[in-house]
C-alpha positions as YAML, in Angstrom:
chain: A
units: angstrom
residues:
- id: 1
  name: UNK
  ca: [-10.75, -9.70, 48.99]
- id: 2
  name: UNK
  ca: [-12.01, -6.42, 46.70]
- id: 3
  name: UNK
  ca: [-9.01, -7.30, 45.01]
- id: 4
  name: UNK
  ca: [-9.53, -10.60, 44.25]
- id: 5
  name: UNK
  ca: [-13.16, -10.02, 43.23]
- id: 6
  name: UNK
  ca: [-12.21, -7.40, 40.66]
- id: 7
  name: UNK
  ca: [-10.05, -9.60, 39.00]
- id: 8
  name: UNK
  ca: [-12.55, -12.40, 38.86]
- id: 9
  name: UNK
  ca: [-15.29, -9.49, 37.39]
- id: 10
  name: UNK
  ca: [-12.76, -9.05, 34.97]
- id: 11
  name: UNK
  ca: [-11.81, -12.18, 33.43]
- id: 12
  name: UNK
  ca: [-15.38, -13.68, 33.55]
- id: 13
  name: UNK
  ca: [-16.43, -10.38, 31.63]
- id: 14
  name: UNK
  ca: [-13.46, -11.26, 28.97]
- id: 15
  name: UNK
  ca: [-13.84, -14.73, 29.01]
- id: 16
  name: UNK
  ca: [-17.70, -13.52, 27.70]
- id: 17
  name: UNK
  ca: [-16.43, -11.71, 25.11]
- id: 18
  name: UNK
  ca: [-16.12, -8.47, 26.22]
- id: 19
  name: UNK
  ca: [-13.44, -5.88, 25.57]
- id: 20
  name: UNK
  ca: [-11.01, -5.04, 27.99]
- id: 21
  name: UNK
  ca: [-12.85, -1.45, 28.36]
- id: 22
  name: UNK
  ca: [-16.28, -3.27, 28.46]
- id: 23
  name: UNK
  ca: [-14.57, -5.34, 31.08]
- id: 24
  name: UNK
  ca: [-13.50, -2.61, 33.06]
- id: 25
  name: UNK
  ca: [-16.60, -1.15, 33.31]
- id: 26
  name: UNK
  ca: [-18.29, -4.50, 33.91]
- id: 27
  name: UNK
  ca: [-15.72, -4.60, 37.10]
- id: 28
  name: UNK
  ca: [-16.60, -1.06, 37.93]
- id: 29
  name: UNK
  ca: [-20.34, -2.04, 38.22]
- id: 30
  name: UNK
  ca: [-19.73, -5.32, 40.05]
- id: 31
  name: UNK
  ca: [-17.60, -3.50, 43.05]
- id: 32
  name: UNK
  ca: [-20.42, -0.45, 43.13]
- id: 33
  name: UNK
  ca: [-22.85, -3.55, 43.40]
- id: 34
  name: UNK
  ca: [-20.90, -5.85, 46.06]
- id: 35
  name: UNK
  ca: [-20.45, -2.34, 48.10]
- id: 36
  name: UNK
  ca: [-24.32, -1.75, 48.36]
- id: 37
  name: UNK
  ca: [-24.76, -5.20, 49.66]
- id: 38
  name: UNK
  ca: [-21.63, -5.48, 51.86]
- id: 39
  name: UNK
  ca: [-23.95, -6.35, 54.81]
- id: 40
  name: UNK
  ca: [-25.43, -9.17, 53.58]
- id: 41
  name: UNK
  ca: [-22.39, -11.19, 51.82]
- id: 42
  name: UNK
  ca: [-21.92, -13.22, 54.87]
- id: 43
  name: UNK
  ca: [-25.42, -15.17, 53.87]
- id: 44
  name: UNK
  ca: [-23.87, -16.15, 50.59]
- id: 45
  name: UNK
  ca: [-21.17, -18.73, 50.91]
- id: 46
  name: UNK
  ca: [-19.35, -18.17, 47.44]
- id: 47
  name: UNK
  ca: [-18.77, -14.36, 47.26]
- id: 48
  name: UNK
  ca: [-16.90, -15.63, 43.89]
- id: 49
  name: UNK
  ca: [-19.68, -17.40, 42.25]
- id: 50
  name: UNK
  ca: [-21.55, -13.93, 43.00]
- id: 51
  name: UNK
  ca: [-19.53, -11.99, 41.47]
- id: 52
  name: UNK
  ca: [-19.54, -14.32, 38.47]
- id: 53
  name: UNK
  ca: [-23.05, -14.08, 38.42]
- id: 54
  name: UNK
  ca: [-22.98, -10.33, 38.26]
- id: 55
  name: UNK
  ca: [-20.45, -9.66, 36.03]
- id: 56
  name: UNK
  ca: [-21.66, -12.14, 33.38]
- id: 57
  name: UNK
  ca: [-25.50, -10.48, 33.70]
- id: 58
  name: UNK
  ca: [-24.15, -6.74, 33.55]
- id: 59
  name: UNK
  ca: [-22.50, -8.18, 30.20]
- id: 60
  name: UNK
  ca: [-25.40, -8.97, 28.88]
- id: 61
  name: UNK
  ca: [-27.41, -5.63, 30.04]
- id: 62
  name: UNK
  ca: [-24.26, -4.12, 28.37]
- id: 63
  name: UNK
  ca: [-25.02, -6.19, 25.13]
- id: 64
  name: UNK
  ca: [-28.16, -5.37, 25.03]
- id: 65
  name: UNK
  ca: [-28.35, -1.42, 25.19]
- id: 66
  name: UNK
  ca: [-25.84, -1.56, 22.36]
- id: 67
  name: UNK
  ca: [-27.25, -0.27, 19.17]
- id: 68
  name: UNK
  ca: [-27.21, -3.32, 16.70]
- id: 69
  name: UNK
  ca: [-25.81, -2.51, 13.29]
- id: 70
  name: UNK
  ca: [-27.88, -3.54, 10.67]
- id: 71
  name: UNK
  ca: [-27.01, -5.38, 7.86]
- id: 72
  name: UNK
  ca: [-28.53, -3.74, 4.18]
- id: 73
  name: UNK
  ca: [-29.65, -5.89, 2.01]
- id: 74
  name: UNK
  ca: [-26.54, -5.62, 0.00]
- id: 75
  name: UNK
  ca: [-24.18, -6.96, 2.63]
- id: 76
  name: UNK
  ca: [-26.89, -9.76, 3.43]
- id: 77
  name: UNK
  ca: [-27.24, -10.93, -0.09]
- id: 78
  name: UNK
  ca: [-23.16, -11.04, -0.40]
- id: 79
  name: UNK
  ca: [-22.91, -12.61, 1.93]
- id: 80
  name: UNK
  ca: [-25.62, -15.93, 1.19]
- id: 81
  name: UNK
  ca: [-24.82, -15.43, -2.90]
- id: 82
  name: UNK
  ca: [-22.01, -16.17, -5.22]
- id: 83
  name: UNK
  ca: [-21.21, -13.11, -7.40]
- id: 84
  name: UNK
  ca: [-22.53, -15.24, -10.56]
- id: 85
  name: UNK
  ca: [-26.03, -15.34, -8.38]
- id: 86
  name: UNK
  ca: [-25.66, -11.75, -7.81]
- id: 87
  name: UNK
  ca: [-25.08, -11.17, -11.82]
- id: 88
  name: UNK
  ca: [-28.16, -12.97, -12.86]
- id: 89
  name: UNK
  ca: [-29.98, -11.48, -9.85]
- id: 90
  name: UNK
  ca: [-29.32, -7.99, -11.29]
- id: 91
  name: UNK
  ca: [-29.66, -9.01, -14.77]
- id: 92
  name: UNK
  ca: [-33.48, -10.59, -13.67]
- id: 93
  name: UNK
  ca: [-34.11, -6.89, -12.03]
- id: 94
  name: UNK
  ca: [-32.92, -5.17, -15.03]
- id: 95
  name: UNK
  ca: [-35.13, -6.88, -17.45]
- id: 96
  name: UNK
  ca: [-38.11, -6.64, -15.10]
- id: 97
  name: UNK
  ca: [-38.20, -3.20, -14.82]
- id: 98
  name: UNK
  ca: [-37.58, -2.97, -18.42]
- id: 99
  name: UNK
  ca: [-40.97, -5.01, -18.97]
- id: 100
  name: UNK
  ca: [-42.39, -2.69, -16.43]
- id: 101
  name: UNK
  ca: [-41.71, 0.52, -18.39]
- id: 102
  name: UNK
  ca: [-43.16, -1.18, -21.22]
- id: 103
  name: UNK
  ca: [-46.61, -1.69, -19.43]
- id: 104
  name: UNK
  ca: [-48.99, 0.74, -20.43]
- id: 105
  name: UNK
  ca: [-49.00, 3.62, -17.81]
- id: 106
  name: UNK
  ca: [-52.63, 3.02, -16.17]
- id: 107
  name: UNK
  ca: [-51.41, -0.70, -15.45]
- id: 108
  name: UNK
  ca: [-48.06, 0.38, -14.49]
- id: 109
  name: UNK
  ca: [-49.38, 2.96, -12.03]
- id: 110
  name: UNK
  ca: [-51.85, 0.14, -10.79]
- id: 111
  name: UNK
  ca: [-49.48, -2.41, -10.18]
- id: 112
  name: UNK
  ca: [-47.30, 0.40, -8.42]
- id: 113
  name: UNK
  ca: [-50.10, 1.57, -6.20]
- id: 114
  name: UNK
  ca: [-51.07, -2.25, -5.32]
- id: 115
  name: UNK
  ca: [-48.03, -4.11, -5.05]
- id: 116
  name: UNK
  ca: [-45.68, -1.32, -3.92]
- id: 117
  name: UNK
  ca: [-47.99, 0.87, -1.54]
- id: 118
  name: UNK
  ca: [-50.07, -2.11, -0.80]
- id: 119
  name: UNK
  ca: [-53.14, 0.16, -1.44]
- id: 120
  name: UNK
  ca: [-56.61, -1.45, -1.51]
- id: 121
  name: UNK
  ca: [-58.56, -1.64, -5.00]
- id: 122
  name: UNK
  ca: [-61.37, 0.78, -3.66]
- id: 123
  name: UNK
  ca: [-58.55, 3.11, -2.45]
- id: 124
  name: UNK
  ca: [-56.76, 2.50, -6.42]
- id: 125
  name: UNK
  ca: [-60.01, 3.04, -8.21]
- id: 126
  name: UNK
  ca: [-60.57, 6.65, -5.93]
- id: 127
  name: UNK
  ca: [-57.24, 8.31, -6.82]
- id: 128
  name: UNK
  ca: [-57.63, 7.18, -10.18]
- id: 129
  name: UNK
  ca: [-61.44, 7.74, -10.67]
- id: 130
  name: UNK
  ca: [-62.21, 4.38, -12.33]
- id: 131
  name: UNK
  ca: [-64.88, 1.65, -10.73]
- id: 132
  name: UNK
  ca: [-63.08, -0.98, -8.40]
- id: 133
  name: UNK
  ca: [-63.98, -3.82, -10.94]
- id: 134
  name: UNK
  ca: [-61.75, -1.79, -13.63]
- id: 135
  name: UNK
  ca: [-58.86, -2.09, -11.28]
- id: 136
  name: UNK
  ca: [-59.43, -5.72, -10.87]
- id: 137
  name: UNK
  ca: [-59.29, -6.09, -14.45]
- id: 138
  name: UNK
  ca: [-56.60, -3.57, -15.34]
- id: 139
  name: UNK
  ca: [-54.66, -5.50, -12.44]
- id: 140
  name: UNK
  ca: [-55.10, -9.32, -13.92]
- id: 141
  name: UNK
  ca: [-53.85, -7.94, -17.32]
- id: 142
  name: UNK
  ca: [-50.85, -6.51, -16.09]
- id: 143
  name: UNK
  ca: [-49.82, -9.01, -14.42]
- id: 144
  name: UNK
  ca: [-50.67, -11.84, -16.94]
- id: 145
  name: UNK
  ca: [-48.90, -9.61, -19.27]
- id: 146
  name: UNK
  ca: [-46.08, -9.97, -17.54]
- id: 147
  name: UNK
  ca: [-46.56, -14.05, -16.95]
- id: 148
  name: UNK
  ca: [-46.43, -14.36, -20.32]
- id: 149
  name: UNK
  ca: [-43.27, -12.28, -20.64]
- id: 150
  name: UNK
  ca: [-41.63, -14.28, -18.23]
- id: 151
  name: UNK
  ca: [-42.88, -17.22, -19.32]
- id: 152
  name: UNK
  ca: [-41.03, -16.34, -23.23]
- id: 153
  name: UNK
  ca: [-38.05, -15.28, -21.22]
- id: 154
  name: UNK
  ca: [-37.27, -18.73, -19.17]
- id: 155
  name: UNK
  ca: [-37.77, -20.69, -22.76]
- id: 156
  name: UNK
  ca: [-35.15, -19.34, -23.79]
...
């Protein structure tokens, strides 16, 4: 019967979609398991459709304590973009850090420090020792200077 059991670990652990190591193991786990509760398998009256049971749940406790590779945000954005999006994508970042540069540096450092760092206009106006209604101000201008910029660039 051990025999038979195995066998049915395995291929319900492949049929799952794991490897034929993964499988193994799964097996491995599912005879350790049937062994601790060899006294009670006479209540059960499909040993099999135990042992199916177990072997598909140890595949997914498997799954699960797997690390999960991430994907970076290159391979994700090749993946959902044609490489004439990707072009115009890069082209678009290009010129907007371009603009940026071109800011003057107080509302280039602001919209750094707010947008990037996510940093609170009382926190901005302290490390740069201006009142928090400056920042406000020095914060609309840089961005509506860059609305506008934007704005020139898509009539073209």
């Amino acid at each position: 019967m051990a025999r038979t059991w195995r066998e049915k670990a395995l291929s319900v652990s492949i049929h799952y979609g794991a490897g034929r190591a993964e499988a193994e193991d799964i097996a491995q786990d599912v005879m350790l398991r049937l062994w601790q509760m060899h006294q009670e398998l006479e209540r059960f009256q499909s040993v099999e459709a135990i042992v199916s049971l177990m072997a598909r749940h140890m595949l997914r406790n498997h799954q699960r304590r797997k690390p999960t590779e991430a994907l970076t945000e290159a391979v994700a954005v090749s993946l959902t973009t044609s490489p004439h999006e990707e072009l115009v994508d890069k082209e678009n970042s290009q010129w907007l850090s371009a603009r940026l540069q071109q800011l003057p540096t107080t509302q280039r450092t602001l919209l750094y420090l707010r947008q990037v760092e996510r940093r609170s206009h009382d926190e901005i106006a302290t490390l740069l020792g201006i009142e928090p209604t400056s920042v406000s101000t020095l914060l609309a201008r840089a961005r509506h200077t860059l609305l506008e910029e934007i704005k020139q660039r898509n009539k073209q």
